[in-house]
Coordinates of C-alpha atoms in Angstrom, one line a residue:
M1 CA 83.1 111.8 68.4
K2 CA 81.3 108.5 69.4
R3 CA 83.4 106.1 71.2
E4 CA 82.8 103.4 68.6
L5 CA 84.9 105.6 66.1
A6 CA 88.1 104.5 68.0
L7 CA 88.1 101.0 66.8
E8 CA 87.4 102.1 63.5
F9 CA 90.4 104.2 63.6
A10 CA 92.5 101.4 64.9
R11 CA 91.5 99.2 62.1
V12 CA 93.2 101.9 59.6
T13 CA 96.3 101.9 61.3
E14 CA 96.1 98.1 61.4
A15 CA 95.9 97.9 57.6
A16 CA 98.8 100.5 57.2
A17 CA 101.1 98.4 59.6
L18 CA 100.3 95.4 57.6
A19 CA 100.8 96.8 54.4
A20 CA 104.2 98.4 55.2
H21 CA 105.5 95.3 57.0
K22 CA 105.8 93.8 53.5
W23 CA 108.9 96.2 53.0
V24 CA 110.4 95.7 56.4
G25 CA 114.1 95.3 55.6
R26 CA 113.8 95.6 51.7
G27 CA 115.6 98.9 51.5
D28 CA 112.4 100.6 49.7
K29 CA 111.3 103.5 52.0
E30 CA 109.1 104.9 49.4
A31 CA 107.3 101.6 48.7
A32 CA 106.8 100.9 52.4
D33 CA 105.2 104.5 52.7
Q34 CA 102.9 104.2 49.7
A35 CA 101.9 101.0 50.6
A36 CA 100.8 102.4 54.1
V37 CA 99.1 105.2 52.5
D38 CA 97.1 103.0 50.2
A39 CA 95.7 100.9 53.0
M40 CA 94.9 103.8 55.3
R41 CA 93.1 105.5 52.3
T42 CA 91.1 102.3 51.7
M43 CA 90.1 102.0 55.1
L44 CA 89.5 105.5 55.9
N45 CA 86.9 105.6 53.1
G46 CA 84.9 102.8 54.7
I47 CA 84.1 104.9 57.8
M48 CA 80.8 106.8 58.2
I49 CA 82.9 110.3 58.6
D50 CA 83.1 113.3 56.6
G51 CA 87.1 113.7 56.8
E52 CA 89.8 116.1 55.7
I53 CA 93.4 115.5 55.8
V54 CA 95.1 118.3 57.7
I55 CA 98.1 116.8 58.3
G56 CA 99.3 114.5 55.6
E57 CA 102.0 113.3 53.2
G58 CA 101.9 116.3 51.0
E59 CA 100.4 119.3 49.5
I60 CA 97.1 118.6 46.9
D61 CA 99.2 118.4 43.9
E62 CA 101.4 115.8 45.3
A63 CA 98.9 113.0 45.1
P64 CA 98.5 109.9 45.3
M65 CA 100.0 110.3 48.7
L66 CA 97.1 111.3 51.5
F67 CA 97.6 114.9 50.6
I68 CA 96.7 117.9 52.7
G69 CA 93.2 119.1 51.8
E70 CA 92.0 115.2 50.6
K71 CA 88.4 114.3 51.6
V72 CA 88.1 110.7 53.1
G73 CA 85.2 108.9 54.2
A74 CA 82.3 107.2 53.3
I75 CA 80.2 110.3 52.8
H76 CA 82.8 111.0 49.8
H77 CA 83.0 107.5 48.6
S78 CA 79.8 105.7 49.0
N79 CA 76.1 106.0 48.4
K80 CA 74.8 105.4 51.8
G81 CA 72.0 108.2 51.9
D82 CA 71.4 110.7 54.8
Q83 CA 73.2 108.6 57.4
A84 CA 74.7 110.6 60.2
Y85 CA 78.5 111.3 59.5
A86 CA 80.8 112.7 62.1
C87 CA 82.8 115.9 60.6
V88 CA 86.4 115.2 61.6
D89 CA 90.1 116.5 60.5
I90 CA 92.4 113.8 60.5
A91 CA 96.4 113.7 60.7
V92 CA 98.4 111.0 59.4
D93 CA 101.8 109.6 59.3
P94 CA 101.3 106.3 57.4
V95 CA 104.6 105.2 58.4
E96 CA 106.5 107.0 61.2
G97 CA 110.0 105.9 60.5
T98 CA 109.9 105.1 57.0
R99 CA 114.2 104.6 56.9
M100 CA 113.7 102.1 59.7
T101 CA 111.2 100.1 58.2
A102 CA 113.3 99.9 54.9
Q103 CA 116.3 99.1 57.1
G104 CA 114.5 96.4 59.4
Q105 CA 114.9 98.5 62.4
A106 CA 113.1 99.2 65.6
N107 CA 110.4 102.0 66.4
A108 CA 108.5 102.1 63.2
I109 CA 104.8 103.0 63.8
A110 CA 101.8 103.6 61.5
V111 CA 100.1 106.9 63.0
L112 CA 96.7 108.7 63.1
A113 CA 95.2 111.3 65.0
V114 CA 91.4 112.5 64.5
G115 CA 89.7 115.8 66.0
R116 CA 86.5 117.7 65.6
K117 CA 86.5 119.9 62.7
G118 CA 88.9 123.0 62.9
S119 CA 90.4 121.4 66.2
F120 CA 94.2 121.0 64.7
L121 CA 96.8 123.5 63.5
K122 CA 97.3 123.4 59.9
A123 CA 101.0 123.5 60.2
P124 CA 103.3 123.8 57.1
D125 CA 105.5 121.1 56.3
M126 CA 108.7 122.7 58.0
Y127 CA 110.6 122.3 61.0
M128 CA 109.5 122.6 64.5
E129 CA 111.4 123.0 67.8
K130 CA 109.4 120.8 70.6
L131 CA 109.4 120.4 74.4
I132 CA 107.2 118.1 75.8
V133 CA 106.4 116.3 79.4
G134 CA 104.0 114.0 81.0
P135 CA 100.9 114.9 83.1
D136 CA 103.1 115.4 86.3
A137 CA 105.4 118.1 84.7
K138 CA 102.0 119.9 83.0
G139 CA 102.4 123.8 83.5
V140 CA 106.7 124.1 84.3
I141 CA 107.7 124.1 80.7
D142 CA 108.4 127.4 78.8
L143 CA 110.3 127.1 75.3
E144 CA 111.2 130.7 75.9
K145 CA 113.4 129.9 78.8
P146 CA 116.9 128.3 78.2
L147 CA 116.6 124.6 77.7
M148 CA 118.6 123.9 81.4
E149 CA 116.1 126.0 83.2
N150 CA 113.4 123.7 81.7
I151 CA 115.0 120.7 82.6
E152 CA 115.6 121.7 86.4
N153 CA 111.9 123.0 86.4
V154 CA 110.8 119.4 85.4
A155 CA 113.0 117.8 87.9
K156 CA 111.5 120.0 90.6
A157 CA 107.9 118.9 89.6
L158 CA 108.8 115.1 89.5
N159 CA 110.9 115.4 92.8
K160 CA 114.0 113.9 91.0
K161 CA 117.5 114.8 90.8
L162 CA 119.1 115.7 87.3
N163 CA 120.7 112.4 86.9
E164 CA 117.7 110.8 87.7
L165 CA 115.8 112.3 84.6
T166 CA 115.5 110.5 80.9
I167 CA 115.3 112.7 77.9
V168 CA 114.4 111.7 74.5
V169 CA 116.5 113.7 71.8
L170 CA 116.2 112.5 67.9
D171 CA 119.9 111.8 66.9
K172 CA 120.5 114.1 64.3
P173 CA 123.3 116.4 63.6
R174 CA 121.7 119.3 64.8
H175 CA 121.2 117.8 68.1
H176 CA 124.9 116.1 68.8
V177 CA 126.1 119.2 70.7
I178 CA 123.2 119.1 73.0
I179 CA 123.3 115.6 73.8
K180 CA 127.0 115.4 74.8
E181 CA 126.0 118.6 77.0
L182 CA 122.9 116.8 78.7
Q183 CA 125.1 113.7 79.1
N184 CA 127.9 115.6 80.8
L185 CA 125.4 116.9 83.2
G186 CA 124.5 113.4 84.1
L187 CA 121.3 113.2 82.4
R188 CA 120.1 109.7 80.8
V189 CA 119.7 110.6 77.3
Y190 CA 117.5 108.5 74.8
A191 CA 118.7 109.3 71.3
L192 CA 116.3 107.9 68.8
P193 CA 117.3 107.8 65.1
D194 CA 113.8 108.9 64.1
G195 CA 110.3 108.9 65.3
D196 CA 109.6 112.0 67.7
V197 CA 105.9 110.9 67.6
A198 CA 107.1 107.5 69.4
G199 CA 109.0 109.6 71.8
S200 CA 106.6 112.0 72.6
I201 CA 104.1 109.1 73.8
L202 CA 106.8 107.8 75.9
T203 CA 106.8 111.0 78.1
S204 CA 103.3 110.5 78.9
V205 CA 102.3 106.6 79.3
V206 CA 102.4 105.2 82.8
D207 CA 104.9 102.2 82.1
S208 CA 107.7 104.4 80.5
D209 CA 110.5 105.9 82.4
V210 CA 111.1 108.9 79.9
D211 CA 110.5 112.3 81.4
M212 CA 110.8 114.7 78.6
L213 CA 111.4 115.2 75.0
Y214 CA 113.4 118.1 73.2
G215 CA 114.4 118.6 69.8
I216 CA 113.6 119.8 66.4
G217 CA 111.7 117.7 64.0
G218 CA 109.0 118.2 61.6
A219 CA 105.8 120.4 62.2
P220 CA 103.3 117.9 60.9
E221 CA 104.7 115.4 63.2
G222 CA 104.5 117.9 66.1
V223 CA 101.0 118.5 65.7
I224 CA 100.4 114.7 65.7
S225 CA 102.6 114.6 69.0
A226 CA 100.3 117.6 70.5
A227 CA 97.2 115.8 69.6
V228 CA 98.2 112.6 71.6
I229 CA 99.9 114.7 74.6
R230 CA 96.7 116.3 75.0
A231 CA 94.6 112.9 74.9
L232 CA 97.1 111.7 77.6
G233 CA 97.0 115.0 79.9
G234 CA 100.9 116.1 78.9
D235 CA 102.0 119.2 78.1
M236 CA 104.0 120.7 75.1
H237 CA 105.3 123.8 73.9
A238 CA 106.7 124.4 70.2
R239 CA 107.7 127.1 67.5
L240 CA 108.1 126.7 63.8
K241 CA 111.7 127.3 62.7
L242 CA 112.8 127.9 58.9
R243 CA 115.0 125.6 57.3
S244 CA 117.9 128.2 57.3
E245 CA 117.9 128.3 61.2
V246 CA 118.3 124.6 61.6
K247 CA 122.0 123.6 61.9
G248 CA 123.3 121.0 59.7
V249 CA 120.5 121.3 56.9
S250 CA 121.2 123.0 53.7
L251 CA 119.5 122.5 50.2
E252 CA 118.8 125.7 48.9
N253 CA 118.0 127.4 52.5
D254 CA 117.0 130.7 51.2
K255 CA 114.7 129.8 48.7
I256 CA 112.9 127.0 50.8
S257 CA 112.9 129.3 53.9
A258 CA 111.3 132.1 51.9
Y259 CA 108.6 129.7 50.6
E260 CA 107.9 128.5 54.3
K261 CA 107.9 132.1 55.7
L262 CA 105.2 132.8 52.8
R263 CA 103.3 129.6 53.7
C264 CA 103.2 130.6 57.6
E265 CA 101.8 134.2 56.7
E266 CA 99.1 132.6 54.6
Q267 CA 98.0 130.7 57.5
G268 CA 98.4 133.5 60.0
L269 CA 101.3 131.8 62.0
R270 CA 104.5 133.6 63.1
V271 CA 107.9 131.7 62.7
G272 CA 109.6 131.6 66.2
E273 CA 106.2 132.2 68.2
V274 CA 106.0 129.8 71.1
L275 CA 102.9 127.7 70.5
R276 CA 101.1 126.2 73.5
L277 CA 99.4 122.7 73.7
D278 CA 95.9 124.8 73.1
D279 CA 97.4 126.5 69.8
L280 CA 98.2 123.1 68.4
V281 CA 95.3 121.2 69.6
K282 CA 92.2 123.1 70.4
D283 CA 90.1 120.6 72.6
D284 CA 90.3 117.2 74.1
E285 CA 88.1 115.4 71.6
V286 CA 90.9 113.7 70.0
I287 CA 91.3 109.9 69.2
F288 CA 94.6 108.6 68.6
S289 CA 96.0 105.2 67.1
A290 CA 99.2 103.9 66.4
T291 CA 100.0 100.1 65.1
G292 CA 103.6 99.0 65.5
V293 CA 105.2 98.0 62.2
T294 CA 108.7 96.9 63.7
S295 CA 109.0 96.4 67.5
G296 CA 110.2 99.1 69.6
D297 CA 109.7 100.7 72.7
L298 CA 106.4 101.6 72.4
L299 CA 104.7 98.8 70.6
E300 CA 105.5 95.3 69.4
G301 CA 105.8 95.2 65.5
V302 CA 104.0 93.1 62.9
K303 CA 104.4 89.2 63.5
R304 CA 103.2 87.0 60.4
K305 CA 103.3 83.1 59.7
G306 CA 101.9 82.7 56.2
N307 CA 98.5 84.7 56.3
I308 CA 98.1 85.0 59.8
A309 CA 99.5 88.0 61.3
R310 CA 99.4 89.7 64.9
T311 CA 99.5 93.3 65.4
Q312 CA 99.6 95.6 68.5
T313 CA 98.0 98.9 68.5
L314 CA 98.0 101.9 71.0
V315 CA 94.2 103.7 71.3
I316 CA 93.8 106.9 73.4
R317 CA 90.5 108.6 73.2
G318 CA 91.1 112.1 74.8
K319 CA 87.7 112.7 76.2
S320 CA 88.0 109.7 78.7
K321 CA 91.9 109.6 78.9
T322 CA 91.5 105.9 78.4
V323 CA 94.3 104.0 76.9
R324 CA 94.0 100.9 75.3
Y325 CA 96.5 98.5 73.9
I326 CA 94.9 96.5 71.2
N327 CA 96.3 92.9 70.3
A328 CA 94.7 91.4 67.2
V329 CA 95.2 88.2 65.3
H330 CA 94.5 89.0 61.4
N331 CA 93.7 86.3 58.8
L332 CA 94.5 87.8 55.7
D333 CA 92.5 86.3 53.5
Y334 CA 89.6 87.7 54.8
K335 CA 90.5 91.4 54.6
K336 CA 89.1 93.7 52.0
E337 CA 90.6 92.9 48.3
E338 CA 92.4 95.9 48.1
I339 CA 94.1 95.4 51.3
M340 CA 94.9 91.7 50.7
D341 CA 96.6 93.2 47.2
L342 CA 98.8 95.6 49.5
V343 CA 99.9 92.5 52.2
K344 CA 100.4 89.6 50.1

């Protein structure tokens, strides 16, 4: 993909963050998500791409969200003739942390990953167990081994004592026993309420003290995490898990798990099989963009005074391993009409 596309995709997550920010602290996570979706769709359809959403907000019959299988890009929504279009697959999470956005809490981000056609695993919307490390511990993890053995191997690779390691785990009931066990062993546990994509990035950026991430979260977010980890040179193992296998999760387990198993079979996936980074994202030709909605450990959130807004965006180009932080000031009076309607 041309490097110029990186800026175009940064503009997509900027628009999503600006739209979602209108709903920060207002208690309506669905409205925040919908605003971000609408902004993303508008911006994607103006880019010179032939794109397909492979990780999105839902299935094709759940529009108006950015649904799996949706076609986006100027080739589908303009009359620009025989110009060159990049054929790409797109993974989106218009607001990772809708609950944090609704409650005015930290670490909500707008996220997008783009790869060449066929480069992303088309994961069903189900649970995924994830183990992620940065570049200095690449090659030493194995999800088929016990968690503690993996932690010891990471510590050796990083030349650290166990009590010097920092591990991110989602603060969910299914992880409370693990969190306590790790803390009892002297590890520093960073328990995020939501947002394992942001936690994944923290394992691999140079100005973070996070060493690894472990936990069970969403499979779609897992593929997005894999894209950014591959772009940053880190490592990741994962495996799909049925809802009935996850502690503390109910809601018609048997019925939903049967459907999840069917979806895996349809896509040639096996529940419980360990997926390596190459299985999740096939090559380095990835562009990743994330813009802060609310301020957190990774990015500053949207700051707004009247119709002037400031954003901070992380853009990573996998081919060159270049990481850019873009601080932008937006005059909202000059945005596209469709975007102005969402942010004002």
